[in-house]
Amino acid sequence: MLKKVFASAVFGVEASTITVEVNVDSGVGYHLVGLPDNAIKESNYRIAAALQNNGYKIPGKKITINMAPADLRKEGSAYDLTLAIGILAASKQIQANDLDKYLIMGELSLDGSLQPIRGALPIAVKARQEGFKGFILPLQNAKEAAIVDNLEVYGVDNIKQVIQFFDKGEPLEQTIIDTREEFNKSLDFPEFDFSDVKGQESIKRCMEIAAAGGHNIILIGPPGAGKTMLAKRLPSILPPMTLHEALETTKIHSVVGRVKDSGLMAQRPFRSPHHTISNVALVGGGSYPQPGEISLSHNGVLFLDELPEFKREVLEVMRQPLEDREVTISRAKFTVTYPSSFMLVASMNPSPGGYFNDPNAPVTSSPAEMQRYLSKISGPLLDRIDIHIEVTPVPFDKLSEERKSETSVEIRKRVTIARKVQTDRFSDSETVHYNAQMNTKQIRKYCVLDESSKTLLKTAMERLNLSARAYDRILKVSRTIADLEDSESINGNHISEAIQYRSLDREGWLG
């Protein structure tokens, strides 16, 4: 007897429906076709034990299973439950007349209990698009899938519940989530606050500008100057995520199985990989492509601490995603694209010894050593970082001050207002939402300079020997500074402040 059960496969951040055809006929054998990987081929052992421990069995007949479309590679153990229900229905051990209305997925333990799967959210989105009535999956993934409306989501603990649902009509408990309410509930303020930072007013100003315009930033300073402390607090002043951004971010984290119990990610991600990270782990890829750190940072912050310690080739593969805000991974038979619109925050010591720009410490590195150290970061990569700022240690009198610094809430208000100005400005664009994303045409349109500002910028360009890309970066940062001041036009003060934020371009910076 032939039965069809439905599952799904995830490619990139999108899902494709898989039709699992199970035929039980006279004879002996177990044949699984349709490009399954080893984890799926091993599923018959898990299925046999799970059924046996719940009063059922794999029939001693010829079982042929086709996973269509047959030219699409399937991977992982999430098809266990799909295959098991198909075998029971095709062998007439259960009555299952409504299989075509549900998408079924889950990994089986030997006792029949279900383990969580990856990609529940994109699968649920696809199930709704394909017109399925419901989605049956492990209980641990139910909240994540229930974010999708107009789809019945049933989280189950054990295969026995699914069997009784189809065979005896015993109801399953539907998981219902009010997505907007869940989103608003999750908008708690981050644990790190700028009020904890003593002194460093100029650096906090830089962070505010970076947050307001979505600009990449690099912090250069000796050990203990507070670079990591400042970077960790950047998400606290970024504008709150919109519901669309939250769903987009949750989808990416769902693919790698990193979604927490709440189901919806309402906090902007902050990722801080170690400097030993590989190319694939940073940008994504692998035999079966997975999102990398730059995609897990989508709509949030990617913090690279001690930037020169990263392998140069690792940093170079990040250059194109920084420009395109997405990364495309190609394989022989398919191509996947992951979004990667993130703010890059990097930190580094100014020299191998670490104390070049510390006025209270001796310089222990020669100019040649410092040049070699800084050359680990390529010019094209530095050009893609809008703001370079030096961080010096905080003096004792500032550290011991009782007066509270400005809170993240206060800074965030100004940032949010500036972002609103930019959102209105780029309302006719689908790809540009804030100043850092402006293309050349938009820079020419929205960053018009008067004659005195042009002269000032020309002088800086000639003296610092800046590239054309650095020129565009200065204009973008100037536009953000003007937005924070609610100024329609860019004036000389905005330009001069933006020029100051190109520390690594300054001639003679190495001493």
PDB file of C-alpha atoms in Angstrom, residues 321-466:
ATOM      1  CA  PRO A 321      29.698  40.773   2.534  1.00  0.00           C
ATOM      2  CA  LEU A 322      30.485  44.104   4.223  1.00  0.00           C
ATOM      3  CA  GLU A 323      29.633  45.864   0.958  1.00  0.00           C
ATOM      4  CA  ASP A 324      26.774  43.659  -0.315  1.00  0.00           C
ATOM      5  CA  ARG A 325      25.197  42.932   3.107  1.00  0.00           C
ATOM      6  CA  GLU A 326      24.627  39.339   2.041  1.00  0.00           C
ATOM      7  CA  VAL A 327      26.837  36.329   1.367  1.00  0.00           C
ATOM      8  CA  THR A 328      26.308  33.832  -1.440  1.00  0.00           C
ATOM      9  CA  ILE A 329      27.699  30.307  -1.101  1.00  0.00           C
ATOM     10  CA  SER A 330      27.860  28.240  -4.288  1.00  0.00           C
ATOM     11  CA  ARG A 331      28.125  24.481  -4.589  1.00  0.00           C
ATOM     12  CA  ALA A 332      28.059  22.240  -7.669  1.00  0.00           C
ATOM     13  CA  LYS A 333      24.298  21.602  -7.527  1.00  0.00           C
ATOM     14  CA  PHE A 334      22.903  24.583  -5.636  1.00  0.00           C
ATOM     15  CA  THR A 335      23.530  28.109  -4.387  1.00  0.00           C
ATOM     16  CA  VAL A 336      22.338  29.609  -1.095  1.00  0.00           C
ATOM     17  CA  THR A 337      22.311  33.236   0.005  1.00  0.00           C
ATOM     18  CA  TYR A 338      22.366  34.341   3.639  1.00  0.00           C
ATOM     19  CA  PRO A 339      21.633  37.932   4.720  1.00  0.00           C
ATOM     20  CA  SER A 340      24.482  39.622   6.582  1.00  0.00           C
ATOM     21  CA  SER A 341      23.557  43.228   7.267  1.00  0.00           C
ATOM     22  CA  PHE A 342      25.508  43.839  10.465  1.00  0.00           C
ATOM     23  CA  MET A 343      27.507  46.556  12.172  1.00  0.00           C
ATOM     24  CA  LEU A 344      31.172  45.653  12.386  1.00  0.00           C
ATOM     25  CA  VAL A 345      32.873  46.745  15.609  1.00  0.00           C
ATOM     26  CA  ALA A 346      36.567  45.906  15.762  1.00  0.00           C
ATOM     27  CA  SER A 347      39.229  46.595  18.337  1.00  0.00           C
ATOM     28  CA  MET A 348      42.996  46.441  18.251  1.00  0.00           C
ATOM     29  CA  ASN A 349      46.120  47.487  20.086  1.00  0.00           C
ATOM     30  CA  PRO A 350      48.017  50.333  18.359  1.00  0.00           C
ATOM     31  CA  SER A 351      51.239  48.303  18.369  1.00  0.00           C
ATOM     32  CA  PRO A 352      52.511  44.792  19.179  1.00  0.00           C
ATOM     33  CA  GLY A 353      53.446  45.981  22.677  1.00  0.00           C
ATOM     34  CA  GLY A 354      50.035  47.552  23.000  1.00  0.00           C
ATOM     35  CA  TYR A 355      50.991  50.961  24.450  1.00  0.00           C
ATOM     36  CA  PHE A 356      51.874  53.179  21.468  1.00  0.00           C
ATOM     37  CA  ASN A 357      49.228  55.860  22.129  1.00  0.00           C
ATOM     38  CA  ASP A 358      49.239  55.577  25.929  1.00  0.00           C
ATOM     39  CA  PRO A 359      50.890  58.788  27.236  1.00  0.00           C
ATOM     40  CA  ASN A 360      51.828  57.089  30.526  1.00  0.00           C
ATOM     41  CA  ALA A 361      53.642  54.074  29.074  1.00  0.00           C
ATOM     42  CA  PRO A 362      56.943  53.768  27.194  1.00  0.00           C
ATOM     43  CA  VAL A 363      56.885  52.823  23.505  1.00  0.00           C
ATOM     44  CA  THR A 364      58.440  49.337  23.302  1.00  0.00           C
ATOM     45  CA  SER A 365      57.888  48.595  19.602  1.00  0.00           C
ATOM     46  CA  SER A 366      59.975  49.903  16.729  1.00  0.00           C
ATOM     47  CA  PRO A 367      58.311  51.608  13.746  1.00  0.00           C
ATOM     48  CA  ALA A 368      59.122  48.537  11.616  1.00  0.00           C
ATOM     49  CA  GLU A 369      57.425  46.200  14.121  1.00  0.00           C
ATOM     50  CA  MET A 370      54.406  48.454  14.278  1.00  0.00           C
ATOM     51  CA  GLN A 371      54.187  48.646  10.489  1.00  0.00           C
ATOM     52  CA  ARG A 372      54.343  44.833  10.269  1.00  0.00           C
ATOM     53  CA  TYR A 373      51.655  44.537  12.938  1.00  0.00           C
ATOM     54  CA  LEU A 374      49.274  46.982  11.254  1.00  0.00           C
ATOM     55  CA  SER A 375      49.886  45.499   7.801  1.00  0.00           C
ATOM     56  CA  LYS A 376      47.977  42.398   8.931  1.00  0.00           C
ATOM     57  CA  ILE A 377      44.858  44.453   8.202  1.00  0.00           C
ATOM     58  CA  SER A 378      44.541  45.320   4.519  1.00  0.00           C
ATOM     59  CA  GLY A 379      43.825  48.834   3.290  1.00  0.00           C
ATOM     60  CA  PRO A 380      40.643  47.774   1.445  1.00  0.00           C
ATOM     61  CA  LEU A 381      39.233  46.316   4.669  1.00  0.00           C
ATOM     62  CA  LEU A 382      40.070  49.468   6.644  1.00  0.00           C
ATOM     63  CA  ASP A 383      38.415  51.526   3.905  1.00  0.00           C
ATOM     64  CA  ARG A 384      35.182  49.669   4.622  1.00  0.00           C
ATOM     65  CA  ILE A 385      35.279  50.810   8.240  1.00  0.00           C
ATOM     66  CA  ASP A 386      33.720  54.265   8.462  1.00  0.00           C
ATOM     67  CA  ILE A 387      35.035  55.345  11.864  1.00  0.00           C
ATOM     68  CA  HIS A 388      38.561  54.869  13.301  1.00  0.00           C
ATOM     69  CA  ILE A 389      38.929  56.179  16.857  1.00  0.00           C
ATOM     70  CA  GLU A 390      41.744  56.080  19.408  1.00  0.00           C
ATOM     71  CA  VAL A 391      40.872  54.973  22.941  1.00  0.00           C
ATOM     72  CA  THR A 392      43.163  56.052  25.776  1.00  0.00           C
ATOM     73  CA  PRO A 393      43.032  54.816  29.389  1.00  0.00           C
ATOM     74  CA  VAL A 394      40.691  56.651  31.751  1.00  0.00           C
ATOM     75  CA  PRO A 395      42.544  58.705  34.400  1.00  0.00           C
ATOM     76  CA  PHE A 396      41.977  57.944  38.078  1.00  0.00           C
ATOM     77  CA  ASP A 397      39.978  61.100  38.828  1.00  0.00           C
ATOM     78  CA  LYS A 398      37.438  60.106  36.164  1.00  0.00           C
ATOM     79  CA  LEU A 399      37.265  56.504  37.393  1.00  0.00           C
ATOM     80  CA  SER A 400      36.611  57.625  40.951  1.00  0.00           C
ATOM     81  CA  GLU A 401      33.857  60.090  40.044  1.00  0.00           C
ATOM     82  CA  GLU A 402      30.552  59.488  41.812  1.00  0.00           C
ATOM     83  CA  ARG A 403      28.547  61.239  39.103  1.00  0.00           C
ATOM     84  CA  LYS A 404      26.575  58.850  36.908  1.00  0.00           C
ATOM     85  CA  SER A 405      27.301  58.890  33.183  1.00  0.00           C
ATOM     86  CA  GLU A 406      24.565  59.268  30.590  1.00  0.00           C
ATOM     87  CA  THR A 407      22.427  56.124  30.322  1.00  0.00           C
ATOM     88  CA  SER A 408      21.894  54.015  27.218  1.00  0.00           C
ATOM     89  CA  VAL A 409      18.193  54.959  27.241  1.00  0.00           C
ATOM     90  CA  GLU A 410      19.053  58.654  26.836  1.00  0.00           C
ATOM     91  CA  ILE A 411      21.541  57.995  24.034  1.00  0.00           C
ATOM     92  CA  ARG A 412      19.163  55.583  22.318  1.00  0.00           C
ATOM     93  CA  LYS A 413      16.464  58.274  22.125  1.00  0.00           C
ATOM     94  CA  ARG A 414      18.750  60.507  20.045  1.00  0.00           C
ATOM     95  CA  VAL A 415      19.871  57.571  17.907  1.00  0.00           C
ATOM     96  CA  THR A 416      16.273  56.504  17.247  1.00  0.00           C
ATOM     97  CA  ILE A 417      15.283  60.044  16.199  1.00  0.00           C
ATOM     98  CA  ALA A 418      18.244  60.212  13.777  1.00  0.00           C
ATOM     99  CA  ARG A 419      17.351  56.771  12.357  1.00  0.00           C
ATOM    100  CA  LYS A 420      13.758  57.944  11.836  1.00  0.00           C
ATOM    101  CA  VAL A 421      15.082  60.857   9.752  1.00  0.00           C
ATOM    102  CA  GLN A 422      17.044  58.375   7.638  1.00  0.00           C
ATOM    103  CA  THR A 423      14.105  55.979   7.291  1.00  0.00           C
ATOM    104  CA  ASP A 424      11.984  58.826   5.924  1.00  0.00           C
ATOM    105  CA  ARG A 425      14.804  59.940   3.646  1.00  0.00           C
ATOM    106  CA  PHE A 426      15.196  56.502   2.074  1.00  0.00           C
ATOM    107  CA  SER A 427      11.510  55.558   2.137  1.00  0.00           C
ATOM    108  CA  ASP A 428      11.495  55.029  -1.632  1.00  0.00           C
ATOM    109  CA  SER A 429      14.343  52.477  -1.459  1.00  0.00           C
ATOM    110  CA  GLU A 430      13.916  48.788  -0.637  1.00  0.00           C
ATOM    111  CA  THR A 431      17.583  48.141   0.146  1.00  0.00           C
ATOM    112  CA  VAL A 432      18.791  51.341   1.865  1.00  0.00           C
ATOM    113  CA  HIS A 433      17.456  52.204   5.317  1.00  0.00           C
ATOM    114  CA  TYR A 434      20.253  54.209   6.978  1.00  0.00           C
ATOM    115  CA  ASN A 435      23.267  56.316   6.002  1.00  0.00           C
ATOM    116  CA  ALA A 436      25.933  53.597   6.045  1.00  0.00           C
ATOM    117  CA  GLN A 437      24.035  51.758   3.282  1.00  0.00           C
ATOM    118  CA  MET A 438      23.985  54.717   0.862  1.00  0.00           C
ATOM    119  CA  ASN A 439      25.248  54.054  -2.662  1.00  0.00           C
ATOM    120  CA  THR A 440      27.224  56.555  -4.741  1.00  0.00           C
ATOM    121  CA  LYS A 441      24.138  58.072  -6.325  1.00  0.00           C
ATOM    122  CA  GLN A 442      22.509  58.668  -2.935  1.00  0.00           C
ATOM    123  CA  ILE A 443      25.712  60.126  -1.491  1.00  0.00           C
ATOM    124  CA  ARG A 444      25.780  62.692  -4.301  1.00  0.00           C
ATOM    125  CA  LYS A 445      22.120  63.498  -3.672  1.00  0.00           C
ATOM    126  CA  TYR A 446      22.030  63.710   0.129  1.00  0.00           C
ATOM    127  CA  CYS A 447      25.594  64.798   0.978  1.00  0.00           C
ATOM    128  CA  VAL A 448      25.823  68.121  -0.856  1.00  0.00           C
ATOM    129  CA  LEU A 449      28.636  70.361   0.438  1.00  0.00           C
ATOM    130  CA  ASP A 450      29.087  74.125   0.296  1.00  0.00           C
ATOM    131  CA  GLU A 451      32.343  75.585  -1.042  1.00  0.00           C
ATOM    132  CA  SER A 452      34.076  75.956   2.348  1.00  0.00           C
ATOM    133  CA  SER A 453      33.253  72.340   3.269  1.00  0.00           C
ATOM    134  CA  LYS A 454      34.534  71.146  -0.110  1.00  0.00           C
ATOM    135  CA  THR A 455      37.804  72.998   0.436  1.00  0.00           C
ATOM    136  CA  LEU A 456      38.181  71.530   3.918  1.00  0.00           C
ATOM    137  CA  LEU A 457      37.574  67.990   2.649  1.00  0.00           C
ATOM    138  CA  LYS A 458      39.878  68.455  -0.341  1.00  0.00           C
ATOM    139  CA  THR A 459      42.717  69.554   1.966  1.00  0.00           C
ATOM    140  CA  ALA A 460      42.176  66.538   4.212  1.00  0.00           C
ATOM    141  CA  MET A 461      42.079  64.164   1.235  1.00  0.00           C
ATOM    142  CA  GLU A 462      45.376  65.481  -0.124  1.00  0.00           C
ATOM    143  CA  ARG A 463      47.210  65.580   3.193  1.00  0.00           C
ATOM    144  CA  LEU A 464      46.032  62.149   4.368  1.00  0.00           C
ATOM    145  CA  ASN A 465      46.227  60.565   0.894  1.00  0.00           C
ATOM    146  CA  LEU A 466      42.734  59.118   1.313  1.00  0.00           C
TER     147      LEU A 466
END
